[in-house]
Amino acid sequence: MSKGKVVLAYSGGLDTSVCIKYLQEEYDYEVIALGLEIGEGKDLESLKEKALEVGAEKAVIIDAKELLAKEYLMPALKANCLYEGKYPLSSALSRPLISKLLVEVAEQEGAVAVAHGCTGKGNDQVRFEVSIQALNPDLEVIAPVREWGMNREDEIAYAKEKNIPIQVNLEKPYSIDANIWGRACEAGVLEDTWKEAPEEAFDWTASIADTPDEPEYVEIAFTEGEPTSLNGVPMQLADLILELNKIGGKHGVGRIDHIENRLVGIKAREVYENPGALILINAHKELEFLTLPKEITQFKTTIDQKMTQLIYDGLWYSPLRTALDAFVNDTQKVVSGKIQVKLWKGTQMVVARHSDNSLYNEELATYSKGDAFDHNAAMGFIKLWGLTTKTYSQIHQKKKAETTGKK
Amino acid sequence: MSKGKVVLAYSGGLDTSVCIKYLQEEYDYEVIALGLEIGEGKDLESLKEKALEVGAEKAVIIDAKELLAKEYLMPALKANCLYEGKYPLSSALSRPLISKLLVEVAEQEGAVAVAHGCTGKGNDQVRFEVSIQALNPDLEVIAPVREWGMNREDEIAYAKEKNIPIQVNLEKPYSIDANIWGRACEAGVLEDTWKEAPEEAFDWTASIADTPDEPEYVEIAFTEGEPTSLNGVPMQLADLILELNKIGGKHGVGRIDHIENRLVGIKAREVYENPGALILINAHKELEFLTLPKEITQFKTTIDQKMTQLIYDGLWYSPLRTALDAFVNDTQKVVSGKIQVKLWKGTQMVVARHSDNSLYNEELATYSKGDAFDHNAAMGFIKLWGLTTKTYSQIHQKKKAETTGKK
Amino acid sequence: MSKGKVVLAYSGGLDTSVCIKYLQEEYDYEVIALGLEIGEGKDLESLKEKALEVGAEKAVIIDAKELLAKEYLMPALKANCLYEGKYPLSSALSRPLISKLLVEVAEQEGAVAVAHGCTGKGNDQVRFEVSIQALNPDLEVIAPVREWGMNREDEIAYAKEKNIPIQVNLEKPYSIDANIWGRACEAGVLEDTWKEAPEEAFDWTASIADTPDEPEYVEIAFTEGEPTSLNGVPMQLADLILELNKIGGKHGVGRIDHIENRLVGIKAREVYENPGALILINAHKELEFLTLPKEITQFKTTIDQKMTQLIYDGLWYSPLRTALDAFVNDTQKVVSGKIQVKLWKGTQMVVARHSDNSLYNEELATYSKGDAFDHNAAMGFIKLWGLTTKTYSQIHQKKKAETTGKK
Amino acid sequence: MSKGKVVLAYSGGLDTSVCIKYLQEEYDYEVIALGLEIGEGKDLESLKEKALEVGAEKAVIIDAKELLAKEYLMPALKANCLYEGKYPLSSALSRPLISKLLVEVAEQEGAVAVAHGCTGKGNDQVRFEVSIQALNPDLEVIAPVREWGMNREDEIAYAKEKNIPIQVNLEKPYSIDANIWGRACEAGVLEDTWKEAPEEAFDWTASIADTPDEPEYVEIAFTEGEPTSLNGVPMQLADLILELNKIGGKHGVGRIDHIENRLVGIKAREVYENPGALILINAHKELEFLTLPKEITQFKTTIDQKMTQLIYDGLWYSPLRTALDAFVNDTQKVVSGKIQVKLWKGTQMVVARHSDNSLYNEELATYSKGDAFDHNAAMGFIKLWGLTTKTYSQIHQKKKAETTGKK
């Protein structure tokens, strides 16, 4: 007898296809597959068909790209989120969105549980479960892959046994996750840290050998911290990001190779491709350098890092995040203007920036005639700026002299 | 009548050549020029001749490259110092060294004052004066350019009037500073933030158009946080850095274009070239990711940022720096191993890393058979990890429900 | 001939009385004295008379107590501002208020300048001038005492010479500043750090010897971080603070004796009395402990410290403060409830707290029957919580064993 | 058949007495009881007898007070450790010591496991287990109370059934933990946050009603951050702390009532008594204010807080702690001098301080003749200090004016 309905986050891949069967046969649930298009280029119709083919009782299919961009990627962009200075949190940012949709569908469908296909050693299980608990503490959360303790080989065996149609190549057993903010690739030969990641691990970005010989310039306009147009053309957020992924990828921009500290206490080798995310973060930072006063620029890194850590650690729905958001949003009121980025042979460089809110003051900065800076003020400034160090030095040199003198 | 001796930090450039005359004629000092080779490729003999030709009573000339590398660059490398996430402090790191040598020479020569050629709007005046005060609070510090209030045009006129031999091209009036850690270029057309920096602003790094088509791999070995060999060949620090500058520069690696927040409260457009510094910092960071536990990796960024700020702000000789150093050095005990960096068309990427102290544990990280990670532990972990967020949610959803119910 | 009007922040004390004359006679200004009642218990009429008697052309007199409490003290209370963990910023918080009123009156009266009576070694000159510059960069700011370089003795001599009526006792030459948030006392015998501050340095608080033998309980209710009633009686903010000053002072609560790091680089001995401020901050903190989740409690100290530093350093009108405020205000939405404080013989202790938003969950916390906490979850939690330390230990103990074995 | 030896941390109380029997009967271990005197005033002989009486096969008894003071309390004192600004970590600091001794005895005795009596909801289980794992990853750790899931009532029933002699009063069922750094009391009526803690919850400190009417002054001398003498008498650390506990307690100093955020995600009401610890931390802080330059004072709070969090969270043996320690120790080189504390009616106040390393410079600080401070320097300082705020203001007021003008 069925225990009721469960809504499963369904990707179409090995893990979650196995879960459908497993939830039915081992847990006696009625399975509703929730399939999302968030930038992997999934065809929603075939995703639906696949879920039903594997055996789901129902499949709910949503294009959530713009929702992801607006509600999850933008707060991260405004905080220049780069985990450990490198990884733009692409997978981490989709988890709270998927959790939210899982909970919403579960509530609409009268489900008693939700399920995800994560194992027990990744970060994503934490992100899903903490998010779901926060959104609806009454829903049960099931992680069949973790509970059964199957490794990749076991899952493939189970899938074959149950006639679950899967496309896994044991020769190339990477674990892939992707959305419009980026693509993650792990496992397989990448687990040897002393081996260069092979070209086959990359999919979105061209090898530098295959990139155009000429540079390409893109101009990104921002309004209050959010990108609003690309090369002068106003665009929806998701479209703009996808377009930057394409252009950046063509020029080989966006590869990351990282030994990452996971929340669960282990280090993992991760290969990412984030052309759009990295270009936008770079451009956004430069616009901040132009428009934010020094005090904010410097302190905001503390906020940005806390926000990054919080998102990485699965605490998107913690009330601390909304407080950090309030800080960030207040700073972004002036972060409007345009940035020119030069893409060339795997490099991206901001080469020009303009803003009506620019605090760069040529009259103060110039070394030529027209200099408006008060050079004499510096003398007084230096005197007081160095006073504590000087006093310390005087006291301790005097003390040292006395000690030496006594001997 | 002479007021006594002054030791002037002499670069051979416009500013300090003007200063020699000015200190003699306006201040009545006897001028000892202190000329240093710290990586600009200066010929020490001709620097000496030039100083005497301009009129210095004496010229003291020192090759200080290895001293700079060992005592100033290494502490910064171990702290991954990048000001505002971009600038490796190349000029900032030479100032405390020069100050130290100025004070030492002044004490040896019986001078009553030291002098530098900085203007009143840069950071360097602060770095020089705070450092000198800390090292010898009794020495007077003179900044003739700042005090006279000359701008670049005035200085050129003065030099011509006094027959000071200078090589300044008014067409290309960049202000340049360089040492083995990097080259800084500012002023001139760079003052327009909406214009791409022209090729002529760069000197150490090839344009991507002119770089080799094939990648080059370099292998850097570190011992306790310091580089000790390049491609298997043990090298002195200064030599290793110079060699990396050459290789990196050939591949177009190391350009930075930055709108920088100066200590004195203005923003300035700076163009830097730091091939060796950026490659070393990148490699060092990756070795840290491999060998340091998560808790240190994450907190050390706070220490690194404070160290960076302190150095940028001219407080090298503050006792806070030695305390930060003590922290950093304690962490570096395990940062030994080797890193492979791929240089290609302006990009540098760490592609492989090895250490006997590696905390990457393939048995814990793998997704294949042999997995030693306890997947069940995750369930307990998640429960407690998310407990505060869940409790918050329960309290406030209950409260909301009651409020809504009442209405 | 007059240079125009200047608005002077007039306290009625020695410094600013001297300034009136000095601004007229040495600067040729027409002086408008701005007198404020912010909690020193000044009689506004006699303050006005005094200003005119000393010679001001006009005197503008404002009771700004509630404005101070609402706009300046509340943001500081919500951020639990205690400089160096001790000083509730009482003087520091009045400076931006006074600056704002100076600028407003200057704009209304068509003045070309504003003036204050600070010397050159305190923090207040910085707070005034940075605030005024931010509010109206076109106004000139004059600091006659600093510019003339008069010390206390000189001022008294000048006052006598110019027949300025002052009440200074050379025997007891403390420098006092006060408003509803507290009273500061410095100089005189306090300058010897090895001497206990004498009773005469205190004015608002009873010596413990003179306090009641019985404790007194006060109950303070907060709504979204702001106190709204005292012992059940709703009160205006300024009145509530004044009442707490009275009650706290009677019980000897609120004395502080501090060696303080001033912004200008010196250390100063300061004696403060802040009964109301300290009771409110203490009560507010305890309500936060009850209502804020751990993540916020712990990170908010970073925000609180930054806010404190910013205010102390005269940067109230920096845009960073409004961003910090946005963070703080977002957290305060749930900081409502009531706190019971026991005042007794110089001590204050929060003994009871209640909130509808309390996150203290007796079912989770109890050690008795009814315990709802999942004790087994702890095992998994500990395993992952300690995993990085354990891995580090395993790697390095193994390495050590190998090294030892080899020898 | 026995599984081998287990070393149990034995306190003589209910929990661990129950554990002895339980480890023998349910786990088949041979139990070695490790009894420590760390300041509860235990008689070591009777503790030994009790352990054997309850049934332990062997009892190892150690007076570890001075070891605790030297190796664990001093690092915490130098970092002014106060968790959430209130709790001096008294219990938290004993856990790594006990863990170390457990591991040492286990290695000496050839035991295969160690055991502790913690439940599953406290912090101490984490502290024990993470510490033991770090010190010897091969030892099994057993937590019988947690595993069995007994609450207080169950334990008492079990003890009665097994004839374990215990002294528990069900009327006053507080849970107590104590060592020389302080005494913790929780549970029972304290679980109601809206009730004042009753006098019976306190044991070390007199009620203010019962304290002497006259103040008492104590003078504490420090050498490099550690207390070395009390009232001029050189003392061992543990003795000095015990003496301060006695004197402080007599004057009612040292009570704390706190709603604490536990590591495991819950809030708990804790009542602490820490007279010696709080007096020493207070005195130590004041000596730091006198001897450390501003830059260190301000940044060290970040280090101190991290150290505090780490210790609270059970990560004493994390390599991050030794790095933090290196920072702290470097700063303490100058923290020598003497501090006078006045104890009176529950209050403690530092009233005088002296150090040969004092950075308080009366000539710079004074308001009288002899003032050596350069008042003019302030003008230049203020100009640059406020420049970013002024520039921001100019840009945005101009922009606002233009916008308004256009309309």
CSV table of C-alpha atoms in Angstrom, one decimal, chain C residues 40-214:
chain,number,residue,atom,x,y,z
C,40,GLU,CA,23.0,68.1,30.1
C,41,GLY,CA,20.0,69.7,31.8
C,42,LYS,CA,20.8,73.1,30.3
C,43,ASP,CA,18.3,75.8,30.7
C,44,LEU,CA,17.7,77.0,27.2
C,45,GLU,CA,16.8,80.5,28.2
C,46,SER,CA,20.0,81.1,30.2
C,47,LEU,CA,22.1,79.5,27.5
C,48,LYS,CA,20.6,82.0,25.1
C,49,GLU,CA,21.3,84.9,27.4
C,50,LYS,CA,24.8,83.7,28.0
C,51,ALA,CA,25.6,83.5,24.3
C,52,LEU,CA,24.3,87.0,23.8
C,53,GLU,CA,26.1,88.3,26.9
C,54,VAL,CA,29.4,87.0,25.7
C,55,GLY,CA,28.7,88.8,22.4
C,56,ALA,CA,27.0,86.6,19.8
C,57,GLU,CA,25.0,88.5,17.3
C,58,LYS,CA,22.2,85.9,17.4
C,59,ALA,CA,21.5,82.8,19.4
C,60,VAL,CA,19.5,79.8,18.1
C,61,ILE,CA,18.4,77.4,20.8
C,62,ILE,CA,17.0,73.9,20.2
C,63,ASP,CA,15.8,71.1,22.4
C,64,ALA,CA,17.2,68.2,20.4
C,65,LYS,CA,17.0,65.4,23.0
C,66,GLU,CA,14.3,63.3,21.2
C,67,LEU,CA,15.9,63.8,17.8
C,68,LEU,CA,19.2,62.6,19.2
C,69,ALA,CA,17.6,59.6,20.8
C,70,LYS,CA,15.6,58.6,17.7
C,71,GLU,CA,18.0,59.3,14.9
C,72,TYR,CA,21.4,58.7,16.4
C,73,LEU,CA,21.2,56.7,19.6
C,74,MET,CA,18.8,54.0,18.4
C,75,PRO,CA,21.0,52.9,15.4
C,76,ALA,CA,23.8,52.6,17.9
C,77,LEU,CA,21.7,50.7,20.4
C,78,LYS,CA,20.6,48.2,17.8
C,79,ALA,CA,24.2,47.6,17.0
C,80,ASN,CA,25.1,47.3,20.7
C,81,CYS,CA,27.8,50.0,20.1
C,82,LEU,CA,30.6,49.8,22.7
C,83,TYR,CA,33.9,51.2,21.5
C,84,GLU,CA,36.7,48.8,22.5
C,85,GLY,CA,34.0,46.8,24.3
C,86,LYS,CA,33.5,49.6,26.9
C,87,TYR,CA,32.4,53.0,25.8
C,88,PRO,CA,28.9,53.5,24.4
C,89,LEU,CA,29.9,56.4,22.1
C,90,SER,CA,27.9,59.0,24.0
C,91,SER,CA,29.9,62.0,22.9
C,92,ALA,CA,30.6,60.5,19.5
C,93,LEU,CA,26.9,60.1,18.8
C,94,SER,CA,26.1,63.8,19.4
C,95,ARG,CA,28.6,65.1,16.9
C,96,PRO,CA,26.8,64.1,13.7
C,97,LEU,CA,23.6,65.5,15.2
C,98,ILE,CA,25.2,68.8,16.1
C,99,SER,CA,26.9,68.9,12.7
C,100,LYS,CA,23.5,68.4,11.0
C,101,LEU,CA,21.9,71.2,12.9
C,102,LEU,CA,24.9,73.5,12.3
C,103,VAL,CA,24.5,73.0,8.6
C,104,GLU,CA,20.8,73.4,8.6
C,105,VAL,CA,21.0,76.7,10.6
C,106,ALA,CA,23.8,77.9,8.4
C,107,GLU,CA,21.7,77.2,5.3
C,108,GLN,CA,18.7,79.0,6.9
C,109,GLU,CA,20.7,82.0,8.0
C,110,GLY,CA,22.8,82.3,4.9
C,111,ALA,CA,26.0,81.7,6.8
C,112,VAL,CA,29.3,81.0,4.9
C,113,ALA,CA,30.9,79.1,7.6
C,114,VAL,CA,30.4,77.0,10.7
C,115,ALA,CA,32.7,76.7,13.7
C,116,HIS,CA,33.3,74.4,16.7
C,117,GLY,CA,35.4,74.7,19.8
C,118,CYS,CA,37.5,71.5,19.6
C,119,THR,CA,41.2,71.3,20.0
C,120,GLY,CA,43.6,69.6,17.6
C,121,LYS,CA,44.1,66.4,19.5
C,122,GLY,CA,40.7,65.0,20.1
C,123,ASN,CA,38.3,62.9,18.1
C,124,ASP,CA,35.6,65.5,18.0
C,125,GLN,CA,37.2,67.8,15.5
C,126,VAL,CA,37.3,64.9,13.1
C,127,ARG,CA,33.7,64.0,13.7
C,128,PHE,CA,32.5,67.6,13.2
C,129,GLU,CA,34.5,68.4,10.1
C,130,VAL,CA,34.0,65.1,8.2
C,131,SER,CA,30.2,65.3,9.0
C,132,ILE,CA,29.9,68.9,7.9
C,133,GLN,CA,31.9,68.3,4.7
C,134,ALA,CA,29.6,65.4,3.9
C,135,LEU,CA,26.4,67.4,4.5
C,136,ASN,CA,27.5,70.6,2.7
C,137,PRO,CA,30.9,70.5,1.1
C,138,ASP,CA,30.7,74.3,0.3
C,139,LEU,CA,30.6,75.5,3.9
C,140,GLU,CA,33.9,76.6,5.4
C,141,VAL,CA,34.7,75.0,8.8
C,142,ILE,CA,36.6,76.9,11.4
C,143,ALA,CA,38.2,75.6,14.6
C,144,PRO,CA,39.4,78.7,16.4
C,145,VAL,CA,40.8,76.9,19.5
C,146,ARG,CA,42.8,74.5,17.4
C,147,GLU,CA,44.0,77.2,15.0
C,148,TRP,CA,45.1,79.6,17.8
C,149,GLY,CA,46.7,76.6,19.6
C,150,MET,CA,45.5,77.8,23.0
C,151,ASN,CA,45.7,75.3,25.9
C,152,ARG,CA,43.4,75.5,28.8
C,153,GLU,CA,45.5,78.0,30.7
C,154,ASP,CA,45.7,80.3,27.7
C,155,GLU,CA,41.9,80.2,27.2
C,156,ILE,CA,41.3,81.2,30.8
C,157,ALA,CA,43.7,84.1,30.4
C,158,TYR,CA,42.0,85.2,27.2
C,159,ALA,CA,38.6,85.0,28.8
C,160,LYS,CA,39.7,87.2,31.7
C,161,GLU,CA,41.3,89.7,29.4
C,162,LYS,CA,38.1,89.9,27.2
C,163,ASN,CA,35.8,89.9,30.2
C,164,ILE,CA,34.1,86.8,29.2
C,165,PRO,CA,32.1,85.5,32.1
C,166,ILE,CA,33.2,81.9,32.8
C,167,GLN,CA,33.0,79.4,35.6
C,168,VAL,CA,36.2,77.5,35.7
C,169,ASN,CA,37.8,76.2,38.7
C,170,LEU,CA,41.5,75.8,38.1
C,171,GLU,CA,41.7,73.3,41.0
C,172,LYS,CA,39.4,70.9,39.3
C,173,PRO,CA,40.1,71.3,35.6
C,174,TYR,CA,38.2,68.4,34.2
C,175,SER,CA,36.9,68.6,30.7
C,176,ILE,CA,33.3,67.5,30.7
C,177,ASP,CA,30.9,66.5,27.9
C,178,ALA,CA,27.4,65.2,28.4
C,179,ASN,CA,24.2,64.3,26.7
C,180,ILE,CA,21.4,61.9,27.5
C,181,TRP,CA,23.5,58.9,26.4
C,182,GLY,CA,26.2,59.7,29.0
C,183,ARG,CA,28.8,61.9,30.6
C,184,ALA,CA,32.5,62.0,29.8
C,185,CYS,CA,35.2,63.4,32.1
C,186,GLU,CA,38.9,63.7,31.2
C,187,ALA,CA,42.1,65.6,32.0
C,188,GLY,CA,43.4,66.8,35.4
C,189,VAL,CA,44.4,64.1,37.8
C,190,LEU,CA,42.9,61.5,35.6
C,191,GLU,CA,46.0,61.8,33.4
C,192,ASP,CA,47.9,59.7,35.8
C,193,THR,CA,46.9,56.1,34.9
C,194,TRP,CA,48.2,54.7,38.2
C,195,LYS,CA,45.8,56.8,40.2
C,196,GLU,CA,42.2,55.8,41.0
C,197,ALA,CA,39.7,58.3,39.6
C,198,PRO,CA,38.5,60.4,42.5
C,199,GLU,CA,34.8,60.5,43.5
C,200,GLU,CA,34.7,64.2,42.3
C,201,ALA,CA,35.2,63.0,38.7
C,202,PHE,CA,31.7,61.4,38.9
C,203,ASP,CA,28.4,63.3,38.9
C,204,TRP,CA,25.6,61.1,37.6
C,205,THR,CA,26.3,57.9,39.6
C,206,ALA,CA,26.3,57.4,43.4
C,207,SER,CA,29.3,55.8,45.0
C,208,ILE,CA,28.4,52.2,46.0
C,209,ALA,CA,28.7,53.3,49.6
C,210,ASP,CA,25.7,55.6,49.1
C,211,THR,CA,23.4,53.3,47.1
C,212,PRO,CA,20.3,51.6,48.5
C,213,ASP,CA,20.7,48.3,50.3
C,214,GLU,CA,17.9,46.7,48.4
